Short mmCIF file of C-alpha atoms and ligand atoms in Angstrom, two decimals:
data_model
loop_
_atom_site.label_atom_id
_atom_site.label_comp_id
_atom_site.label_asym_id
_atom_site.label_seq_id
_atom_site.Cartn_x
_atom_site.Cartn_y
_atom_site.Cartn_z
CA UNK A 1 33.73 20.30 -8.59
CA UNK A 2 33.96 16.99 -10.47
CA UNK A 3 35.86 17.16 -13.70
CA UNK A 4 33.93 14.29 -15.23
CA UNK A 5 30.74 16.36 -15.30
CA UNK A 6 32.24 19.70 -16.29
CA UNK A 7 30.47 21.58 -19.06
CA UNK A 8 32.87 21.87 -21.98
CA UNK A 9 30.92 23.42 -24.84
CA UNK A 10 32.45 26.51 -26.35
CA UNK A 11 29.81 27.18 -29.02
CA UNK A 12 28.07 30.53 -28.90
CA UNK A 13 24.97 30.26 -26.77
CA UNK A 14 21.73 30.91 -28.67
CA UNK A 15 19.10 33.41 -27.49
CA UNK A 16 16.51 30.73 -26.98
CA UNK A 17 16.81 26.99 -26.29
CA UNK A 18 13.92 24.54 -25.97
CA UNK A 19 14.18 20.91 -24.87
CA UNK A 20 11.68 18.24 -23.88
CA UNK A 21 12.04 14.93 -22.05
CA UNK A 22 10.09 12.35 -20.14
CA UNK A 23 11.14 10.21 -17.18
CA UNK A 24 9.34 7.54 -15.16
CA UNK A 25 9.02 6.99 -11.44
CA UNK A 26 10.88 4.11 -9.81
CA UNK A 27 10.26 1.79 -6.88
CA UNK A 28 13.12 0.80 -4.59
CA UNK A 29 13.51 -2.85 -3.63
CA UNK A 30 16.45 -2.06 -1.32
CA UNK A 31 15.68 1.35 0.14
CA UNK A 32 17.72 4.52 0.33
CA UNK A 33 17.07 6.07 3.76
CA UNK A 34 19.75 8.28 5.23
CA UNK A 35 22.19 10.61 3.48
CA UNK A 36 25.12 12.96 3.87
CA UNK A 37 25.67 16.28 2.11
CA UNK A 38 25.19 16.71 -0.81
CA UNK A 39 22.81 13.86 -1.60
CA UNK A 40 25.37 11.17 -0.85
CA UNK A 41 23.50 8.04 0.22
CA UNK A 42 24.45 6.21 3.40
CA UNK A 43 23.77 2.89 1.67
CA UNK A 44 23.37 1.41 -1.78
CA UNK A 45 19.81 1.14 -3.13
CA UNK A 46 18.34 -0.88 -5.98
CA UNK A 47 15.10 -0.17 -7.83
CA UNK A 48 12.80 -1.15 -10.65
CA UNK A 49 12.29 1.70 -13.11
CA UNK A 50 8.56 2.00 -13.83
CA UNK A 51 6.81 2.75 -17.08
CA UNK A 52 3.34 4.33 -16.78
CA UNK A 53 3.86 6.69 -13.85
CA UNK A 54 5.94 9.38 -15.48
CA UNK A 55 6.61 13.10 -15.87
CA UNK A 56 6.99 14.98 -19.14
CA UNK A 57 8.83 18.29 -18.99
CA UNK A 58 9.37 21.05 -21.50
CA UNK A 59 12.20 23.48 -20.69
CA UNK A 60 12.55 26.84 -22.37
CA UNK A 61 15.60 29.03 -21.74
CA UNK A 62 15.48 32.64 -22.90
CA UNK A 63 18.52 34.87 -22.80
CA UNK A 64 18.39 37.52 -20.07
CA UNK A 65 18.45 41.11 -21.20
CA UNK A 66 21.10 42.02 -18.62
CA UNK A 67 23.56 39.38 -17.46
CA UNK A 68 23.41 40.55 -13.84
CA UNK A 69 19.62 40.32 -13.72
CA UNK A 70 18.39 37.65 -11.29
CA UNK A 71 17.33 34.45 -13.09
CA UNK A 72 13.58 34.24 -13.40
CA UNK A 73 12.09 30.77 -13.09
CA UNK A 74 8.46 30.04 -13.92
CA UNK A 75 6.95 26.60 -13.41
CA UNK A 76 3.67 25.39 -14.90
CA UNK A 77 2.10 22.13 -13.73
CA UNK A 78 -0.55 20.90 -16.18
CA UNK A 79 -0.56 24.37 -17.80
CA UNK A 80 -1.27 26.09 -14.48
CA UNK A 81 1.43 28.37 -13.11
CA UNK A 82 2.65 26.87 -9.82
CA UNK A 83 4.91 29.34 -7.96
CA UNK A 84 5.19 26.94 -5.00
CA UNK A 85 7.57 24.76 -7.08
CA UNK A 86 9.96 27.63 -7.80
CA UNK A 87 12.09 27.60 -4.57
CA UNK A 88 12.94 23.90 -5.07
CA UNK A 89 14.03 24.54 -8.68
CA UNK A 90 15.99 27.66 -7.64
CA UNK A 91 17.84 25.59 -5.05
CA UNK A 92 18.47 22.87 -7.65
CA UNK A 93 19.82 25.37 -10.21
CA UNK A 94 22.17 26.82 -7.58
CA UNK A 95 23.46 23.33 -6.74
CA UNK A 96 24.19 22.44 -10.36
CA UNK A 97 25.54 25.86 -11.35
CA UNK A 98 29.13 24.60 -11.74
CA UNK A 99 28.00 21.80 -14.07
CA UNK A 100 25.46 23.83 -16.11
CA UNK A 101 27.10 27.31 -16.19
CA UNK A 102 24.87 28.45 -19.08
CA UNK A 103 21.85 28.52 -16.74
CA UNK A 104 22.74 31.92 -15.29
CA UNK A 105 22.53 33.50 -18.74
CA UNK A 106 18.90 32.57 -19.18
CA UNK A 107 15.46 32.90 -17.67
CA UNK A 108 13.78 29.50 -17.47
CA UNK A 109 10.21 28.36 -18.07
CA UNK A 110 9.42 24.79 -17.07
CA UNK A 111 6.17 23.17 -18.20
CA UNK A 112 5.57 19.84 -16.60
CA UNK A 113 2.83 17.23 -16.34
CA UNK A 114 2.51 13.84 -14.67
CA UNK A 115 0.58 10.83 -15.94
CA UNK A 116 -0.48 10.14 -12.37
CA UNK A 117 -2.75 12.55 -10.48
CA UNK A 118 -0.99 15.15 -8.31
CA UNK A 119 -3.06 14.03 -5.33
CA UNK A 120 -2.21 10.35 -5.59
CA UNK A 121 0.35 10.12 -2.82
CA UNK A 122 2.89 9.08 -5.48
CA UNK A 123 5.95 11.27 -5.13
CA UNK A 124 6.65 13.15 -8.34
CA UNK A 125 10.13 14.26 -7.26
CA UNK A 126 11.96 11.26 -8.78
CA UNK A 127 10.31 11.42 -12.21
CA UNK A 128 10.15 15.24 -12.11
CA UNK A 129 13.82 15.81 -11.32
CA UNK A 130 14.88 13.09 -13.76
CA UNK A 131 12.84 14.63 -16.59
CA UNK A 132 14.28 18.07 -15.85
CA UNK A 133 17.83 16.66 -15.73
CA UNK A 134 17.28 15.03 -19.14
CA UNK A 135 16.10 18.40 -20.49
CA UNK A 136 19.28 20.02 -19.14
CA UNK A 137 21.69 17.52 -20.68
CA UNK A 138 19.87 17.97 -23.97
CA UNK A 139 20.72 21.67 -23.77
CA UNK A 140 24.33 20.55 -23.38
CA UNK A 141 23.98 18.23 -26.38
CA UNK A 142 22.68 21.12 -28.51
CA UNK A 143 25.77 23.14 -27.59
CA UNK A 144 28.23 20.25 -27.82
CA UNK A 145 26.81 17.76 -30.39
CA UNK A 146 29.74 15.33 -30.25
CA UNK A 147 28.97 14.36 -26.62
CA UNK A 148 28.06 10.65 -26.34
CA UNK A 149 24.56 9.52 -25.36
CA UNK A 150 25.97 7.30 -22.57
CA UNK A 151 27.85 10.25 -21.06
CA UNK A 152 24.76 12.42 -21.30
CA UNK A 153 22.65 9.86 -19.45
CA UNK A 154 25.31 9.49 -16.75
CA UNK A 155 25.40 13.26 -16.30
CA UNK A 156 21.57 13.34 -16.22
CA UNK A 157 21.62 10.82 -13.36
CA UNK A 158 24.31 12.88 -11.59
CA UNK A 159 22.27 16.10 -11.94
CA UNK A 160 18.95 14.42 -11.04
CA UNK A 161 20.56 13.08 -7.85
CA UNK A 162 21.31 16.62 -6.74
CA UNK A 163 17.59 17.45 -7.11
CA UNK A 164 16.30 14.35 -5.35
CA UNK A 165 18.40 11.29 -4.49
CA UNK A 166 16.06 8.64 -5.85
CA UNK A 167 15.67 10.63 -9.10
CA UNK A 168 19.17 9.43 -10.06
CA UNK A 169 17.54 5.98 -10.53
CA UNK A 170 14.88 7.24 -12.98
CA UNK A 171 17.10 7.91 -16.00
CA UNK A 172 17.76 4.36 -17.20
CA UNK A 173 15.36 1.44 -17.38
CA UNK A 174 15.20 -1.98 -15.74
CA UNK A 175 16.99 -2.69 -12.48
CA UNK A 176 19.04 0.28 -11.31
CA UNK A 177 21.67 0.59 -8.60
CA UNK A 178 22.70 3.78 -6.85
CA UNK A 179 25.38 4.13 -4.19
CA UNK A 180 28.88 2.73 -3.89
CA UNK A 181 28.89 -0.97 -3.10
CA UNK A 182 32.09 -2.63 -1.94
CA UNK A 183 31.52 -5.67 -4.21
CA UNK A 184 30.11 -3.98 -7.33
CA UNK A 185 32.49 -2.45 -9.85
CA UNK A 186 31.17 0.71 -11.44
CA UNK A 187 28.77 1.49 -8.56
CA UNK A 188 28.88 5.10 -7.44
CA UNK A 189 27.43 7.47 -4.85
CA UNK A 190 27.29 10.17 -7.53
CA UNK A 191 25.04 8.59 -10.14
CA UNK A 192 23.01 5.44 -10.71
CA UNK A 193 23.84 2.60 -13.11
CA UNK A 194 21.88 -0.33 -14.56
CA UNK A 195 22.94 -3.53 -12.78
CA UNK A 196 25.36 -5.46 -14.90
CA UNK A 197 25.03 -8.85 -13.20
CA UNK A 198 22.77 -11.60 -14.60
CA UNK A 199 19.00 -11.05 -14.34
CA UNK A 200 16.46 -13.85 -14.71
CA UNK A 201 13.95 -13.02 -17.50
CA UNK A 202 11.07 -13.12 -14.99
CA UNK A 203 12.21 -9.71 -13.67
CA UNK A 204 12.41 -8.01 -17.07
CA UNK A 205 8.69 -7.26 -17.20
CA UNK A 206 7.75 -7.44 -13.53
CA UNK A 207 4.41 -5.82 -12.65
CA UNK A 208 3.76 -3.18 -10.00
CA UNK A 209 0.21 -2.14 -9.13
CA UNK A 210 0.23 0.92 -6.89
CA UNK A 211 -2.67 0.72 -4.44
CA UNK A 212 -3.54 4.31 -3.52
CA UNK A 213 -4.40 3.96 0.14
CA UNK A 214 -3.86 7.61 0.97
CA UNK A 215 -3.87 10.25 -1.75
CA UNK A 216 -2.83 13.10 0.55
CA UNK A 217 0.43 15.00 0.73
CA UNK A 218 3.39 13.20 2.27
CA UNK A 219 3.23 13.30 6.08
CA UNK A 220 7.03 13.36 6.38
CA UNK A 221 9.11 15.22 3.79
CA UNK A 222 12.06 13.34 2.29
CA UNK A 223 14.60 15.68 3.82
CA UNK A 224 13.13 15.32 7.31
CA UNK A 225 12.88 11.55 6.74
CA UNK A 226 16.53 11.15 5.80
CA UNK A 227 17.64 13.38 8.68
CA UNK A 228 15.90 11.02 11.12
CA UNK A 229 18.72 8.56 10.41
CA UNK A 230 21.31 10.99 11.83
CA UNK A 231 21.98 9.78 15.34
CA UNK A 232 19.36 7.03 14.99
CA UNK A 233 20.28 4.23 17.45
CA UNK A 234 20.02 1.54 14.72
CA UNK A 235 21.44 3.54 11.82
CA UNK A 236 24.78 1.78 11.41
CA UNK A 237 23.20 -1.67 11.61
CA UNK A 238 20.61 -0.62 9.02
CA UNK A 239 23.22 0.71 6.57
CA UNK A 240 25.26 -2.51 6.89
CA UNK A 241 22.10 -4.59 6.42
CA UNK A 242 21.24 -2.73 3.20
CA UNK A 243 24.71 -3.47 1.77
CA UNK A 244 24.23 -7.18 2.54
CA UNK A 245 20.72 -7.11 1.11
CA UNK A 246 22.08 -5.76 -2.17
CA UNK A 247 24.45 -8.74 -2.44
CA UNK A 248 21.68 -11.18 -1.54
CA UNK A 249 19.16 -9.58 -3.86
CA UNK A 250 21.56 -9.76 -6.78
CA UNK A 251 21.80 -13.52 -6.32
CA UNK A 252 17.98 -13.89 -6.29
CA UNK A 253 17.68 -11.68 -9.35
CA UNK A 254 20.17 -13.94 -11.13
CA UNK A 255 18.59 -17.24 -10.07
CA UNK A 256 14.93 -16.14 -10.27
CA UNK A 257 14.37 -17.36 -6.69
CA UNK A 258 11.03 -15.62 -6.10
CA UNK A 259 10.52 -16.94 -2.58
CA UNK A 260 13.74 -15.31 -1.36
CA UNK A 261 13.17 -12.23 -3.55
CA UNK A 262 9.78 -11.63 -1.91
CA UNK A 263 11.12 -12.22 1.60
CA UNK A 264 13.89 -9.71 1.09
CA UNK A 265 11.71 -7.06 -0.60
CA UNK A 266 9.01 -7.17 2.08
CA UNK A 267 11.61 -7.11 4.84
CA UNK A 268 13.18 -3.99 3.26
CA UNK A 269 9.80 -2.21 3.18
CA UNK A 270 9.02 -3.05 6.79
CA UNK A 271 12.53 -2.09 7.89
CA UNK A 272 12.12 1.36 6.29
CA UNK A 273 8.92 1.86 8.28
CA UNK A 274 10.44 0.35 11.44
CA UNK A 275 13.28 2.91 11.21
CA UNK A 276 10.67 5.67 11.12
CA UNK A 277 8.70 4.20 13.97
CA UNK A 278 11.70 4.24 16.30
CA UNK A 279 13.31 7.53 15.31
CA UNK A 280 13.00 10.77 17.26
CA UNK A 281 10.56 12.23 16.43
CA UNK A 282 8.77 8.98 15.48
CA UNK A 283 6.17 8.47 12.77
CA UNK A 284 3.74 5.78 11.70
CA UNK A 285 3.26 6.24 7.97
CA UNK A 286 1.24 3.08 7.38
CA UNK A 287 -2.53 3.51 7.61
CA UNK A 288 -4.94 0.87 8.98
CA UNK A 289 -5.80 0.02 5.34
CA UNK A 290 -2.11 -0.57 4.60
CA UNK A 291 -2.09 -3.30 7.24
CA UNK A 292 -5.36 -4.81 5.97
CA UNK A 293 -3.90 -5.02 2.48
CA UNK A 294 -0.62 -6.57 3.68
CA UNK A 295 -2.47 -9.30 5.57
CA UNK A 296 -4.68 -10.01 2.55
CA UNK A 297 -1.59 -10.31 0.33
CA UNK A 298 -0.05 -12.81 2.74
CA UNK A 299 -3.26 -14.91 2.93
CA UNK A 300 -3.70 -14.83 -0.84
CA UNK A 301 -0.10 -15.93 -1.37
CA UNK A 302 -0.47 -18.77 1.16
CA UNK A 303 -3.70 -20.01 -0.41
CA UNK A 304 -2.93 -19.65 -4.12
CA UNK A 305 0.88 -20.00 -4.12
CA UNK A 306 0.90 -17.07 -6.58
CA UNK A 307 4.15 -15.14 -5.94
CA UNK A 308 2.78 -11.70 -5.16
CA UNK A 309 4.52 -9.49 -2.60
CA UNK A 310 4.46 -5.87 -1.50
CA UNK A 311 6.78 -2.97 -0.98
CA UNK A 312 6.16 0.47 0.50
CA UNK A 313 7.49 3.97 0.02
CA UNK A 314 7.66 6.48 2.83
CA UNK A 315 3.86 6.60 2.94
CA UNK A 316 0.70 4.50 3.22
CA UNK A 317 0.41 3.34 -0.42
CA UNK A 318 1.18 -0.30 -1.20
CA UNK A 319 3.11 -1.42 -4.28
CA UNK A 320 1.98 -4.90 -5.28
CA UNK A 321 4.76 -6.71 -7.15
CA UNK A 322 4.21 -9.85 -9.27
CA UNK A 323 5.46 -11.61 -12.42
CA UNK A 324 3.64 -10.71 -15.64
CA UNK A 325 2.36 -14.24 -16.18
CA UNK A 326 0.05 -13.89 -13.15
CA UNK A 327 -1.50 -10.61 -14.31
CA UNK A 328 -5.01 -12.00 -14.87
CA UNK A 329 -5.24 -13.68 -11.46
CA UNK A 330 -3.70 -10.75 -9.58
CA UNK A 331 -5.93 -8.18 -11.29
CA UNK A 332 -8.94 -10.22 -10.21
CA UNK A 333 -7.58 -10.33 -6.65
CA UNK A 334 -7.19 -6.53 -6.71
CA UNK A 335 -10.73 -6.02 -8.02
CA UNK A 336 -12.31 -8.39 -5.55
CA UNK A 337 -10.23 -7.96 -2.41
CA UNK A 338 -7.92 -4.98 -2.45
CA UNK A 339 -9.44 -2.01 -4.22
CA UNK A 340 -12.01 -1.56 -1.46
CA UNK A 341 -9.14 -0.54 0.83
CA UNK A 342 -7.92 2.17 -1.55
CA UNK A 343 -9.03 5.77 -1.32
CA UNK A 344 -11.77 6.23 -3.94
CA UNK A 345 -10.96 2.59 -4.91
CA UNK A 346 -8.01 3.97 -6.90
CA UNK A 347 -4.97 2.05 -8.09
CA UNK A 348 -2.50 2.30 -10.98
CA UNK A 349 -1.17 -0.66 -12.95
CA UNK A 350 2.47 -0.20 -13.82
CA UNK A 351 5.41 -2.37 -14.82
CA UNK A 352 9.17 -2.31 -15.33
CA UNK A 353 10.03 0.15 -18.08
CA UNK A 354 12.81 1.38 -20.31
CA UNK A 355 13.72 4.64 -18.57
CA UNK A 356 13.67 8.31 -19.52
CA UNK A 357 13.62 9.60 -23.08
CA UNK A 358 14.58 12.76 -24.94
CA UNK A 359 11.55 13.99 -26.88
O1 PMV B 1 14.78 10.65 -3.19
P1 PMV B 1 14.18 11.00 -1.90
O2 PMV B 1 15.03 11.94 -1.12
O3 PMV B 1 12.75 11.47 -2.08
O4 PMV B 1 14.11 9.67 -0.98
C1 PMV B 1 13.38 8.52 -1.35
C2 PMV B 1 13.32 7.56 -0.23
C3 PMV B 1 12.44 6.32 -0.43
O5 PMV B 1 11.52 6.50 -1.48
C4 PMV B 1 11.66 6.06 0.84
C5 PMV B 1 13.30 5.09 -0.70
C6 PMV B 1 13.94 4.99 -2.05
O6 PMV B 1 15.02 4.43 -2.14
O7 PMV B 1 13.33 5.42 -3.06
#
């Protein structure tokens, strides 16, 4: 139990509490892949917080009639009751019980919706858990009004992490770091923080177009994925590489060296997939269209000198990253060359955003 995140409010708990919050998705530049219990990352990761791909959540807590009654949790996705989400939330509530002790006094109804389609292949766990964590700390704020906004956001990141590791990076905006780094003061395994080192203005409004190559469910769940790093023959080398990549990336973010930025980001994406391809069991999560798109990006970059690069999540979709000033040219490239490789020609334009909000 960590004292820093203890719930201190002594006010009388009301019969009914309602809170609402929104949180965006994020895309990792240096990837988190491998963890220890409970949601402690094996290496530091660094991400762009996005803006358009987000989850909005409304949380309603209603006092139980009998304190010993089991907590009832109901989840509605886009106004449709979705019992399949309940076990994950139950597990999350159990994990955070010591930090949100009021939860056991209430039954909870969670109404949530995403701006991106459920069947887009975009994981909603980061934005979903971050939005729920922001709702929870708002409950705390209503019971303990003097609590500072900065402390609330830190606790939201701490709670979100316990729901889904990468969700810790969806509370604040811009470039976000999660995981203790030997050279970065203030970095922590327990919550994410905005990077405090210098950032060239080119990265402040960086663009990310998500090319929806495969809109199906994830082939490999996150928990299975992370567990593949336990006993992986290259695990230790990978974790050390990620720590070095964080140091290197920080210097490119400061200098605005796009050539080196793109090299590092693409290498991170391919390393994530390489780790999966040589784990036991092994997986290939890229689809043939993923490869077609990657080769087209490389040719386009060679021919036009426009600094566009890609990154990947643990799936087939491609995130196309580029500076805002090239938006017109890159959108034309997507229309003419890339969208034909997307399922139903679907893609989502997104960009670096300001983080989650209390509503
Ligand atoms: O937060 P999780 O457990 O869903 O893991 C996310 C892992 C990657 O998306 C592949 C990488 C990352 O850092 O976001």
